[in-house]
GROMACS .gro file of C-alpha atoms in nm:
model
  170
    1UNK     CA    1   0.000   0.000   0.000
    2UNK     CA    2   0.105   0.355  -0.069
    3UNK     CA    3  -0.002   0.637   0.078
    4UNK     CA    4  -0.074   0.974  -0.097
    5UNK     CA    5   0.099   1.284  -0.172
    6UNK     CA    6   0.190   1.491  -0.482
    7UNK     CA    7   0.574   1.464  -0.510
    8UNK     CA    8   0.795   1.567  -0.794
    9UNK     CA    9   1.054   1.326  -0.638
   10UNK     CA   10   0.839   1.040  -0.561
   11UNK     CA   11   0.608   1.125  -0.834
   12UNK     CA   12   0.235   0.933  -0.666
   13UNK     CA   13   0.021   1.092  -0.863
   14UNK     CA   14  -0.242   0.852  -1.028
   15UNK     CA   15  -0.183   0.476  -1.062
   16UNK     CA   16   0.122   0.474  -1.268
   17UNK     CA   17   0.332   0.705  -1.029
   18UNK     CA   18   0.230   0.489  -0.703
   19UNK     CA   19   0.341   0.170  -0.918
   20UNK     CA   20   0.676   0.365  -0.952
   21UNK     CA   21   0.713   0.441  -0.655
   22UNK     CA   22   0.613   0.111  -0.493
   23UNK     CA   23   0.889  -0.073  -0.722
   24UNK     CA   24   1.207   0.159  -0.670
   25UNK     CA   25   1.125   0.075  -0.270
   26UNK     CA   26   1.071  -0.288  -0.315
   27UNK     CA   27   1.407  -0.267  -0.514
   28UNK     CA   28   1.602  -0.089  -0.301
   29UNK     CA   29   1.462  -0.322  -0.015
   30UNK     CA   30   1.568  -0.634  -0.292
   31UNK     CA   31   1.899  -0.524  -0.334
   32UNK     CA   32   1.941  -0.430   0.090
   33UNK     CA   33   1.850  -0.837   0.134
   34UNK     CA   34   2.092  -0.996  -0.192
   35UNK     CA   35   2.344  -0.772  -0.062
   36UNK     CA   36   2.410  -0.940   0.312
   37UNK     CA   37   2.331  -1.232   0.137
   38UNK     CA   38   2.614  -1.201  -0.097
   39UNK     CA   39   2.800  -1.068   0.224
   40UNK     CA   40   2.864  -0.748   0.022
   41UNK     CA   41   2.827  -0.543   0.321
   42UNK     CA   42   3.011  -0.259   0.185
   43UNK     CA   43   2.750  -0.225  -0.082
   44UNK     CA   44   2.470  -0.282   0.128
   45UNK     CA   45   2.626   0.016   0.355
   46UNK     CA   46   2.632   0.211   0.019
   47UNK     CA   47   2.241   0.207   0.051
   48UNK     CA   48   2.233   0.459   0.355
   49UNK     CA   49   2.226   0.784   0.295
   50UNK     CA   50   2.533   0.924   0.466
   51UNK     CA   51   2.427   1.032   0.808
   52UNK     CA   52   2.207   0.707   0.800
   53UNK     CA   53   2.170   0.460   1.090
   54UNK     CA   54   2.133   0.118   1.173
   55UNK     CA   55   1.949  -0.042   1.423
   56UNK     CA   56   1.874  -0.398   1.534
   57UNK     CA   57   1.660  -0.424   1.893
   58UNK     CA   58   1.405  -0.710   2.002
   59UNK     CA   59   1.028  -0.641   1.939
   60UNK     CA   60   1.017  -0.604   2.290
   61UNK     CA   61   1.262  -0.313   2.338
   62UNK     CA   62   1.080  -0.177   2.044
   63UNK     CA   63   0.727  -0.141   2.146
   64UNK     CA   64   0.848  -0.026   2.499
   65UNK     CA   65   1.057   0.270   2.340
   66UNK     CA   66   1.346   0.104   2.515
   67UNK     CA   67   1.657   0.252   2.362
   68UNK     CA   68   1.806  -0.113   2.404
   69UNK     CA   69   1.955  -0.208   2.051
   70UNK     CA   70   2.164  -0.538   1.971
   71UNK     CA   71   2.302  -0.331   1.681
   72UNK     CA   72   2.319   0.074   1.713
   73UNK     CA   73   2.560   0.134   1.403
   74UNK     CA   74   2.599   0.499   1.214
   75UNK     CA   75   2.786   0.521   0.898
   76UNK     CA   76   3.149   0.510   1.046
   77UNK     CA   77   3.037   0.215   1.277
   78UNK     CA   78   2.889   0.003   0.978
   79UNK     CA   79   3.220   0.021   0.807
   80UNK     CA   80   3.418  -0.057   1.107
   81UNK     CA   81   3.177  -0.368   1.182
   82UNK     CA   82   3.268  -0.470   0.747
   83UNK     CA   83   3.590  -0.440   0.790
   84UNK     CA   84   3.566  -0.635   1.119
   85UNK     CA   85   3.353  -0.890   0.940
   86UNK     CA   86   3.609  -0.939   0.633
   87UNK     CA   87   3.929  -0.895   0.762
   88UNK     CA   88   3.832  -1.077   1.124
   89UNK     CA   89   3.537  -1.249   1.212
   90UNK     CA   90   3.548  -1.630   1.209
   91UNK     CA   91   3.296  -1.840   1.226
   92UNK     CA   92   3.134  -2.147   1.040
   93UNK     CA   93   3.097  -2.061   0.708
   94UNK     CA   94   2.689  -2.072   0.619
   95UNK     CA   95   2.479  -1.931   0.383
   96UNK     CA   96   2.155  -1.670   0.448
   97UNK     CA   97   1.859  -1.621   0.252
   98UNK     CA   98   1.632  -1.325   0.343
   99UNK     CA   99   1.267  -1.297   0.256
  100UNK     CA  100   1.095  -0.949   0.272
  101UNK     CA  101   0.729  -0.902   0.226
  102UNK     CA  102   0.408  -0.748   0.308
  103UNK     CA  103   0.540  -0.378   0.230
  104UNK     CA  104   0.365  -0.096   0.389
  105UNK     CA  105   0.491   0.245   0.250
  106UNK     CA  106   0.395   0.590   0.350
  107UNK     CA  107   0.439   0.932   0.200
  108UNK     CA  108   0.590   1.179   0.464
  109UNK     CA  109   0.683   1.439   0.221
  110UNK     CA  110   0.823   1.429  -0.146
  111UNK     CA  111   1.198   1.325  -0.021
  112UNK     CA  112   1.027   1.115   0.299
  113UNK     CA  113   0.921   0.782   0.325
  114UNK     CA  114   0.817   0.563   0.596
  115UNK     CA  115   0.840   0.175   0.474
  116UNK     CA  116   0.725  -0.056   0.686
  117UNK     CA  117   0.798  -0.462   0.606
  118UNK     CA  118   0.849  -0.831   0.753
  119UNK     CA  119   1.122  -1.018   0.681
  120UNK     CA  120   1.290  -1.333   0.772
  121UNK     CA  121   1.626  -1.466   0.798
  122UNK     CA  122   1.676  -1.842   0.678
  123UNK     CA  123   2.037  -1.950   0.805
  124UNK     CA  124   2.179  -2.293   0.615
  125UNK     CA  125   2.502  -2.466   0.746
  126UNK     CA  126   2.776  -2.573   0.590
  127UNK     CA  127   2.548  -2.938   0.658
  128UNK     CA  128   2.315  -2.836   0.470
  129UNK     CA  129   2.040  -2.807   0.736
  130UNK     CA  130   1.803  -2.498   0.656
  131UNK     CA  131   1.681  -2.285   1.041
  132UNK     CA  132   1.537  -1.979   1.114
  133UNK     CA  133   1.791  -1.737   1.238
  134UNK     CA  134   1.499  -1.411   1.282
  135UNK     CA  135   1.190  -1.296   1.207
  136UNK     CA  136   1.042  -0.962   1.227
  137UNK     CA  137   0.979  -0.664   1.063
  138UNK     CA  138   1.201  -0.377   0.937
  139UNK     CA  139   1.138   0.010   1.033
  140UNK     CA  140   1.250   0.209   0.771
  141UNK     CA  141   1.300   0.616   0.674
  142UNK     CA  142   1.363   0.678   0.313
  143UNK     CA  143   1.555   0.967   0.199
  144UNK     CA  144   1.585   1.055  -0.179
  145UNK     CA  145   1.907   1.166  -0.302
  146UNK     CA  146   2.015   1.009  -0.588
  147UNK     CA  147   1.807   0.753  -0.519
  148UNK     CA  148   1.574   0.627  -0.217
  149UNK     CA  149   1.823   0.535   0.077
  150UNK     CA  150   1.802   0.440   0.418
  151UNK     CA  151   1.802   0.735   0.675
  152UNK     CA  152   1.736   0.497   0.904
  153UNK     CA  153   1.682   0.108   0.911
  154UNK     CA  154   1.503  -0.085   1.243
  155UNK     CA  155   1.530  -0.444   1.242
  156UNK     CA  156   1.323  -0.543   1.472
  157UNK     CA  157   1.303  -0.892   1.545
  158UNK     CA  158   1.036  -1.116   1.686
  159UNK     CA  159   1.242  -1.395   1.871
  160UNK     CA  160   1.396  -1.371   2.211
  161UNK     CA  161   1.701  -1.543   2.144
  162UNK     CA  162   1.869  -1.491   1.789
  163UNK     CA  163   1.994  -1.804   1.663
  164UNK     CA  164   2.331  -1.680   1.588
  165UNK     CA  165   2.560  -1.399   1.625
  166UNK     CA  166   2.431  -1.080   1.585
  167UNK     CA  167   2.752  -0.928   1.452
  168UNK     CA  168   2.579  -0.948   1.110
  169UNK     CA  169   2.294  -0.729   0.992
  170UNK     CA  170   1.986  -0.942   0.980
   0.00000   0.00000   0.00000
């Protein structure tokens, strides 16, 4: 769903700009999910704008308006946790496949967006056995420069106890 506005930028008028809209979001969400993946996270970082924020806090933290996050990352801290990550960090070696659906997107103004969407995170080890490493739903502010980028990105995830490290993104 979409929400109105008249935007140069995001262009909603009629049908055919809310269909544009709607697919440069679920692309830039597409291309946020193939890029940790891929573990391109330098790419993936390349989707914020550049005072953007990540965040990753439990559902329950969330709805409380705890400021408790797992993951409280700005731009500096996102490359420092990639280069951490490459350079670093070992563990088992195991593949992720993230699913995002049921996208919610509002108009705050012509360079504003507030997407709302749920994703999960499907973990497969180097066994081949397929688990669930998080469910939940992502928070996001758009900001259009270029391009729509994150201004801000809230994972917030359903389950108590994360599967795995939380040194990746989810």
């Amino acid at each position: 769903m979409v929400g109105t506005a008249n935007s140069r930028a995001t262009r909603t008028e009629g049908p055919t700009g809310v269909a544009q809209l709607r697919e440069q979001v679920l692309h830039l969400l597409y291309r946020a999910c193939t890029a940790l993946d891929e573990r391109r996270y330098r790419d993936w970082i390349e989707l914020f704008a550049p005072d953007g924020r990540y965040v990753a806090t439990s559902a329950e933290n969330f709805e409380n308006g705890w400021p408790l996050a797992v993951i409280d990352d700005n731009r500096s801290s996102m490359l420092d946790r990639a280069e951490m990550i490459e350079k670093y960090w070992t563990v088992e070696p195991a593949r992720t496949r993230r699913m995002v659906g049921n996208v919610d997107i509002a108009v705050v103004s012509p360079e504003r967006l507030n997407v709302r969407s749920a994703f999960v995170v499907y973990l497969t080890n180097p066994e081949g056995r397929v688990e669930i490493q998080a469910t939940g739903s992502y928070r996001d502010e758009l900001v259009h420069l270029d391009d729509w980028r994150f201004q801000r990105r809230t994972a917030v995830h359903d389950n108590d106890l994360l599967t795995h490290t939380v040194t990746y993104p989810l």
